[in-house]
Amino acid sequence: MGNLMSYSGIVAKVCAMQAKLLSERDFEAIAGMRSVPEAIEFLKSKPAYEKYIGQMDVSLYHRGNVEKVLSESLFDDYARIFRFSGIRQKKFLKQYWKRYEVALINYCLRIVFNHYEKPFDLEHKKQFFDRYSRISIDRLITSKNVEELVDNLKDTEYYEPLRKLRDSGAATLFDYDLALDLYYFSTMWRKGKRLLSGKEKEIFLRDFGTKIDLLNLQWTYRAKKYYNMLAPDIYMLTIPYHYRLSVEEFKLLAEAPTVEELERRMAGTYYARRYHAQDVKSLERSCKDILRHLYILDKRRDPYSIATINTYLFLKEEEIDKLTTALECIRYGLSRAETLGYLGGVV
């Protein structure tokens, strides 16, 4: 009864929001469009995006501006769920927000590392970060180099791990990206286990643990295949937590002497067997499909739980990724079949 009472408002709200997500038929229609403005007009007719695109002047109908609209739509949905949440759910959502903080810092790092002439473009995110984050966008946009950017994060939890890299004097953009990813996944894993209990803790461990395992599998494969990395280097760039993939099993993968042997060993993992992946390449392509299946199954089994929030935000983020990909395909004049191939993860 406790979960029913604490989640009844959230479940009703999320059901209404989920009804506005785009269908496969919508994406098939978008894939056949020949210009970005045509796709934007199509999105304008959809309830989830009408509010934002309706305010845009036709002269602003290009990919960059519509991507801002998509971000606003996601953050607005997050805010709606947050408002309907109780104290316990809000604590979890504050942890979930860290994925958006890491994405913001990564964006800023690319600006200062690559010395882009175009300044930071973060105004569309400011109202949400002012409300849900300790990161100050007003301070970040004054950063002229990495040193200033790290200093402008001084009052946040990201300062210390990034300061150590900066002070080393030899860190690359890849090093910063890796440090942020490892910090995010490690922090979420530890705090998620402390914040949740009972069935909700079980759901979180299954969902987030599966994501960690799948990322570690992908990163290990790419490290071996494309960079010929040795096991010690692979341990440094993978997440130091495991769920279905045991420590010993992961060690065998990282220490595989060849890519062929790695593929053979990966074929014996739980994920390859459970999801009938014929080889590691299909496992890579299936990563989002596996997570989608897991999230939807969790929500179906336990709708009055954290699964409802997790599933909706995953589906919304996936929709935005697919829309961004579709707009890029349209921009470069790809055929409908080619665009659908990219949207389905098959290239």
Coordinates of C-alpha atoms in Angstrom, one line a residue:
M1 CA 0.0 0.0 0.0
G2 CA 2.9 2.4 0.8
N3 CA 4.3 2.2 -2.7
L4 CA 0.8 2.5 -4.2
M5 CA 0.2 5.7 -2.3
S6 CA 3.6 7.3 -3.0
Y7 CA 3.6 6.5 -6.7
S8 CA 0.0 6.9 -7.7
G9 CA 0.4 10.5 -8.8
I10 CA 3.7 9.8 -10.6
V11 CA 2.3 6.8 -12.4
A12 CA -0.7 8.8 -13.7
K13 CA 1.5 11.6 -14.8
V14 CA 4.0 9.4 -16.6
C15 CA 1.2 7.5 -18.4
A16 CA -0.1 10.7 -19.8
M17 CA 3.5 11.8 -20.8
Q18 CA 4.3 8.4 -22.3
A19 CA 1.2 8.6 -24.5
K20 CA 2.9 11.6 -26.3
L21 CA 6.0 9.7 -27.2
L22 CA 6.5 9.2 -31.0
S23 CA 5.5 5.9 -32.5
E24 CA 7.5 3.7 -34.9
R25 CA 5.1 5.0 -37.6
D26 CA 6.1 8.6 -36.8
F27 CA 9.8 7.7 -37.2
E28 CA 9.1 6.0 -40.5
A29 CA 7.4 9.2 -41.7
I30 CA 10.3 11.3 -40.5
A31 CA 12.8 9.0 -42.3
G32 CA 11.1 9.7 -45.6
M33 CA 11.3 13.5 -45.3
R34 CA 13.6 15.4 -47.6
S35 CA 14.5 18.5 -45.5
V36 CA 15.0 19.5 -41.9
P37 CA 12.3 22.2 -41.9
E38 CA 9.8 19.5 -43.2
A39 CA 10.7 17.3 -40.2
I40 CA 10.4 20.2 -37.8
E41 CA 6.9 21.0 -39.1
F42 CA 6.0 17.4 -38.5
L43 CA 7.2 17.6 -34.9
K44 CA 5.3 20.8 -34.5
S45 CA 2.1 18.7 -34.8
K46 CA 3.1 16.4 -32.0
P47 CA 1.9 17.3 -28.5
A48 CA 5.3 16.6 -26.8
Y49 CA 7.1 19.3 -29.0
E50 CA 4.3 21.6 -30.1
K51 CA 4.7 23.9 -27.1
Y52 CA 8.4 24.6 -28.0
I53 CA 8.5 24.5 -31.8
G54 CA 5.3 26.6 -31.9
Q55 CA 7.4 29.5 -30.4
M56 CA 10.1 29.2 -33.0
D57 CA 10.3 31.6 -36.0
V58 CA 10.5 29.7 -39.3
S59 CA 13.9 31.4 -40.0
L60 CA 15.2 29.4 -37.0
Y61 CA 14.2 26.0 -38.5
H62 CA 17.5 24.2 -38.5
R63 CA 19.0 21.3 -36.7
G64 CA 20.9 23.2 -34.1
N65 CA 17.8 25.0 -32.8
V66 CA 15.5 21.9 -32.9
E67 CA 18.1 20.1 -30.8
K68 CA 17.7 22.8 -28.1
V69 CA 14.0 22.2 -28.3
L70 CA 14.5 18.5 -27.7
S71 CA 16.6 19.2 -24.6
E72 CA 14.0 21.5 -23.2
S73 CA 11.3 18.9 -23.7
L74 CA 13.4 16.3 -21.9
F75 CA 14.2 18.6 -19.0
D76 CA 10.6 19.8 -18.8
D77 CA 9.5 16.2 -18.5
Y78 CA 12.1 15.6 -15.7
A79 CA 10.7 18.7 -13.9
R80 CA 7.1 17.4 -14.2
I81 CA 8.1 14.1 -12.7
F82 CA 10.1 15.8 -10.0
R83 CA 7.1 18.0 -8.9
F84 CA 4.9 14.9 -8.5
S85 CA 7.6 13.0 -6.5
G86 CA 7.8 12.5 -2.8
I87 CA 11.0 13.0 -0.7
R88 CA 12.4 9.5 -1.5
Q89 CA 11.8 9.8 -5.2
K90 CA 13.3 13.3 -5.3
K91 CA 16.5 12.0 -3.7
F92 CA 16.8 9.5 -6.4
L93 CA 16.0 12.0 -9.2
K94 CA 18.7 14.3 -7.9
Q95 CA 21.2 11.5 -8.4
Y96 CA 19.7 10.7 -11.8
W97 CA 20.3 14.4 -12.8
K98 CA 24.0 13.8 -12.6
R99 CA 23.9 12.2 -16.1
Y100 CA 22.9 15.6 -17.5
E101 CA 25.5 17.4 -15.4
V102 CA 28.2 15.1 -16.9
A103 CA 26.9 15.8 -20.4
L104 CA 27.1 19.5 -19.8
I105 CA 30.6 19.4 -18.5
N106 CA 31.7 17.3 -21.5
Y107 CA 30.2 19.9 -23.8
C108 CA 32.1 22.7 -22.1
L109 CA 35.3 20.7 -22.2
R110 CA 35.0 20.3 -26.0
I111 CA 34.5 24.1 -26.3
V112 CA 37.7 25.0 -24.4
F113 CA 39.9 22.1 -25.6
N114 CA 39.1 22.8 -29.3
H115 CA 39.1 26.6 -29.0
Y116 CA 35.8 26.9 -30.8
E117 CA 35.2 30.4 -32.1
K118 CA 31.5 30.0 -31.4
P119 CA 30.8 30.6 -27.6
F120 CA 29.0 28.4 -25.2
D121 CA 25.3 27.9 -26.2
L122 CA 23.7 27.0 -22.9
E123 CA 20.9 29.5 -22.3
H124 CA 18.2 26.9 -23.1
K125 CA 19.5 24.8 -20.2
K126 CA 20.0 27.5 -17.7
Q127 CA 16.6 27.6 -16.0
F128 CA 16.8 23.8 -15.3
F129 CA 20.4 23.8 -14.0
D130 CA 19.6 26.8 -11.8
R131 CA 16.8 24.8 -10.3
Y132 CA 18.2 21.3 -10.0
S133 CA 22.0 21.6 -10.0
R134 CA 24.8 23.2 -8.1
I135 CA 26.7 23.8 -11.4
S136 CA 26.5 27.5 -12.4
I137 CA 26.1 27.9 -16.1
D138 CA 26.7 31.7 -15.6
R139 CA 30.2 30.8 -14.3
L140 CA 30.9 28.0 -16.8
I141 CA 30.4 30.2 -19.9
T142 CA 33.1 32.6 -18.7
S143 CA 35.7 29.8 -19.0
K144 CA 38.4 30.5 -21.5
N145 CA 40.5 27.4 -20.9
V146 CA 40.5 24.1 -19.0
E147 CA 42.1 25.7 -15.9
E148 CA 39.3 28.2 -15.6
L149 CA 36.6 25.6 -16.4
V150 CA 37.8 23.3 -13.6
D151 CA 38.0 26.3 -11.2
N152 CA 34.4 27.2 -12.1
L153 CA 33.3 23.8 -10.8
K154 CA 35.0 24.4 -7.4
D155 CA 31.7 24.3 -5.5
T156 CA 30.6 21.0 -7.0
E157 CA 31.4 17.3 -6.5
Y158 CA 33.2 17.3 -9.9
Y159 CA 35.9 19.7 -8.9
E160 CA 38.2 17.3 -7.1
P161 CA 38.4 14.5 -9.7
L162 CA 38.9 17.0 -12.5
R163 CA 41.4 19.1 -10.5
K164 CA 43.7 16.1 -10.1
L165 CA 43.7 15.7 -13.9
R166 CA 44.3 19.3 -14.5
D167 CA 47.2 19.5 -12.1
S168 CA 48.9 16.6 -13.8
G169 CA 49.5 18.9 -16.7
A170 CA 49.2 16.2 -19.3
A171 CA 45.5 15.3 -19.4
T172 CA 43.8 15.0 -22.8
L173 CA 40.1 15.5 -23.6
F174 CA 39.7 11.7 -23.5
D175 CA 41.2 11.6 -20.0
Y176 CA 38.6 14.1 -18.8
D177 CA 35.7 12.3 -20.5
L178 CA 36.9 9.0 -19.0
A179 CA 37.2 10.5 -15.5
L180 CA 33.7 12.0 -15.6
D181 CA 32.2 8.7 -16.9
L182 CA 33.9 6.6 -14.2
Y183 CA 33.0 9.1 -11.5
Y184 CA 29.3 9.2 -12.6
F185 CA 28.8 5.4 -12.8
S186 CA 30.7 4.8 -9.6
T187 CA 28.8 7.4 -7.7
M188 CA 25.4 6.3 -9.0
W189 CA 26.2 2.7 -8.2
R190 CA 27.2 3.5 -4.6
K191 CA 24.5 6.1 -3.8
G192 CA 21.7 4.2 -5.6
K193 CA 22.3 1.2 -3.4
R194 CA 22.1 3.5 -0.3
L195 CA 19.1 5.5 -1.3
L196 CA 16.8 2.6 -2.3
S197 CA 15.7 -0.5 -0.4
G198 CA 13.7 -3.7 -0.9
K199 CA 12.2 -4.2 -4.4
E200 CA 13.3 -0.8 -5.6
K201 CA 16.9 -1.5 -4.8
E202 CA 16.6 -4.8 -6.6
I203 CA 15.2 -3.0 -9.7
F204 CA 18.0 -0.4 -9.6
L205 CA 20.8 -2.9 -9.3
R206 CA 19.4 -5.0 -12.2
D207 CA 18.9 -2.0 -14.5
F208 CA 22.0 0.0 -13.7
G209 CA 24.1 -3.1 -13.2
T210 CA 23.1 -4.4 -16.6
K211 CA 24.0 -1.1 -18.1
I212 CA 27.5 -1.1 -16.5
D213 CA 28.1 -4.7 -17.7
L214 CA 27.1 -3.9 -21.3
L215 CA 29.3 -0.8 -21.4
N216 CA 32.2 -2.7 -20.0
L217 CA 31.7 -5.4 -22.7
Q218 CA 31.6 -2.7 -25.4
W219 CA 34.6 -0.8 -24.1
T220 CA 36.7 -4.0 -23.7
Y221 CA 35.9 -5.1 -27.3
R222 CA 36.7 -1.7 -28.8
A223 CA 39.9 -1.4 -26.7
K224 CA 41.1 -4.8 -28.0
K225 CA 39.9 -4.5 -31.6
Y226 CA 40.8 -0.9 -32.4
Y227 CA 43.6 0.0 -29.9
N228 CA 45.2 -3.3 -29.1
M229 CA 45.2 -2.5 -25.4
L230 CA 46.5 -4.8 -22.8
A231 CA 44.6 -5.8 -19.7
P232 CA 46.0 -3.2 -17.3
D233 CA 44.9 -0.4 -19.6
I234 CA 41.5 -1.9 -20.1
Y235 CA 41.0 -2.1 -16.3
M236 CA 41.8 1.6 -16.1
L237 CA 39.1 2.6 -18.6
T238 CA 36.3 0.3 -17.5
I239 CA 33.8 0.8 -14.6
P240 CA 35.1 -1.0 -11.5
Y241 CA 31.7 -2.7 -10.7
H242 CA 30.0 -5.8 -12.0
Y243 CA 26.5 -7.3 -12.0
R244 CA 26.0 -10.4 -14.1
L245 CA 29.5 -10.3 -15.3
S246 CA 31.7 -11.5 -12.5
V247 CA 35.2 -10.2 -11.7
E248 CA 36.8 -13.4 -12.8
E249 CA 34.8 -13.5 -16.0
F250 CA 35.7 -9.9 -16.8
K251 CA 39.4 -10.6 -16.1
L252 CA 39.3 -13.5 -18.7
L253 CA 37.8 -11.1 -21.2
A254 CA 40.4 -8.3 -20.6
E255 CA 43.3 -10.8 -20.7
A256 CA 42.2 -12.5 -24.0
P257 CA 45.3 -12.7 -26.2
T258 CA 43.5 -11.9 -29.5
V259 CA 40.3 -10.3 -30.7
E260 CA 39.1 -13.7 -31.9
E261 CA 39.6 -15.3 -28.5
L262 CA 37.8 -12.3 -26.9
E263 CA 34.8 -12.8 -29.2
R264 CA 34.8 -16.5 -28.3
R265 CA 34.8 -15.7 -24.6
M266 CA 32.2 -13.0 -24.9
A267 CA 29.9 -15.5 -26.6
G268 CA 29.8 -17.5 -23.4
T269 CA 28.7 -14.5 -21.2
Y270 CA 25.2 -14.3 -19.7
Y271 CA 24.3 -11.5 -22.0
A272 CA 25.2 -13.3 -25.2
R273 CA 23.3 -16.4 -24.1
R274 CA 20.3 -14.6 -22.6
Y275 CA 19.7 -12.3 -25.6
H276 CA 20.8 -14.7 -28.3
A277 CA 23.5 -12.4 -29.7
Q278 CA 25.3 -14.4 -32.4
D279 CA 28.6 -12.4 -31.9
V280 CA 29.9 -9.5 -30.0
K281 CA 29.0 -7.1 -32.9
S282 CA 25.4 -7.9 -32.6
L283 CA 25.7 -7.6 -28.8
E284 CA 27.0 -4.1 -29.3
R285 CA 24.1 -3.2 -31.6
S286 CA 21.7 -4.8 -29.2
C287 CA 22.7 -2.8 -26.1
K288 CA 19.8 -0.3 -26.2
D289 CA 17.4 -3.1 -27.2
I290 CA 18.4 -5.1 -24.1
L291 CA 18.1 -2.1 -21.8
R292 CA 14.7 -1.1 -23.3
H293 CA 13.4 -4.7 -22.8
L294 CA 14.6 -4.7 -19.2
Y295 CA 13.1 -1.3 -18.3
I296 CA 9.7 -2.1 -19.9
L297 CA 9.6 -5.5 -18.2
D298 CA 10.4 -3.9 -14.8
K299 CA 7.7 -1.3 -15.2
R300 CA 5.2 -4.0 -16.2
R301 CA 6.0 -6.1 -13.2
D302 CA 6.3 -3.2 -10.7
P303 CA 4.5 -0.1 -12.0
Y304 CA 4.3 1.5 -8.5
S305 CA 8.1 1.8 -8.1
I306 CA 11.2 3.6 -9.4
A307 CA 10.8 1.5 -12.5
T308 CA 8.2 3.9 -13.8
I309 CA 10.5 6.8 -13.6
N310 CA 13.5 4.9 -15.0
T311 CA 11.6 3.6 -18.0
Y312 CA 10.0 6.8 -19.0
L313 CA 13.3 8.8 -18.9
F314 CA 15.1 6.1 -20.8
L315 CA 12.4 6.1 -23.5
K316 CA 12.4 9.9 -23.8
E317 CA 16.2 10.0 -24.0
E318 CA 16.1 7.3 -26.6
E319 CA 13.5 9.2 -28.6
I320 CA 15.7 12.4 -28.6
D321 CA 18.7 10.4 -29.7
K322 CA 16.7 8.9 -32.6
L323 CA 15.3 12.3 -33.6
T324 CA 18.8 13.9 -33.6
T325 CA 20.1 11.0 -35.7
A326 CA 17.2 11.3 -38.1
L327 CA 17.7 15.1 -38.6
E328 CA 21.4 14.5 -39.3
C329 CA 20.5 11.8 -41.9
I330 CA 18.0 14.2 -43.5
R331 CA 20.6 17.0 -43.5
Y332 CA 23.0 14.8 -45.5
G333 CA 20.4 13.6 -47.9
L334 CA 20.3 9.9 -46.9
S335 CA 17.6 7.7 -48.3
R336 CA 14.6 6.6 -46.2
A337 CA 16.0 3.1 -46.0
E338 CA 19.5 4.3 -44.9
T339 CA 17.9 6.6 -42.2
L340 CA 15.8 3.8 -40.9
G341 CA 18.9 1.7 -40.7
Y342 CA 20.7 4.2 -38.5
L343 CA 17.6 4.6 -36.3
G344 CA 17.5 0.9 -35.8
G345 CA 21.2 0.7 -35.0
V346 CA 22.1 -1.2 -38.1
V347 CA 24.6 0.5 -40.4

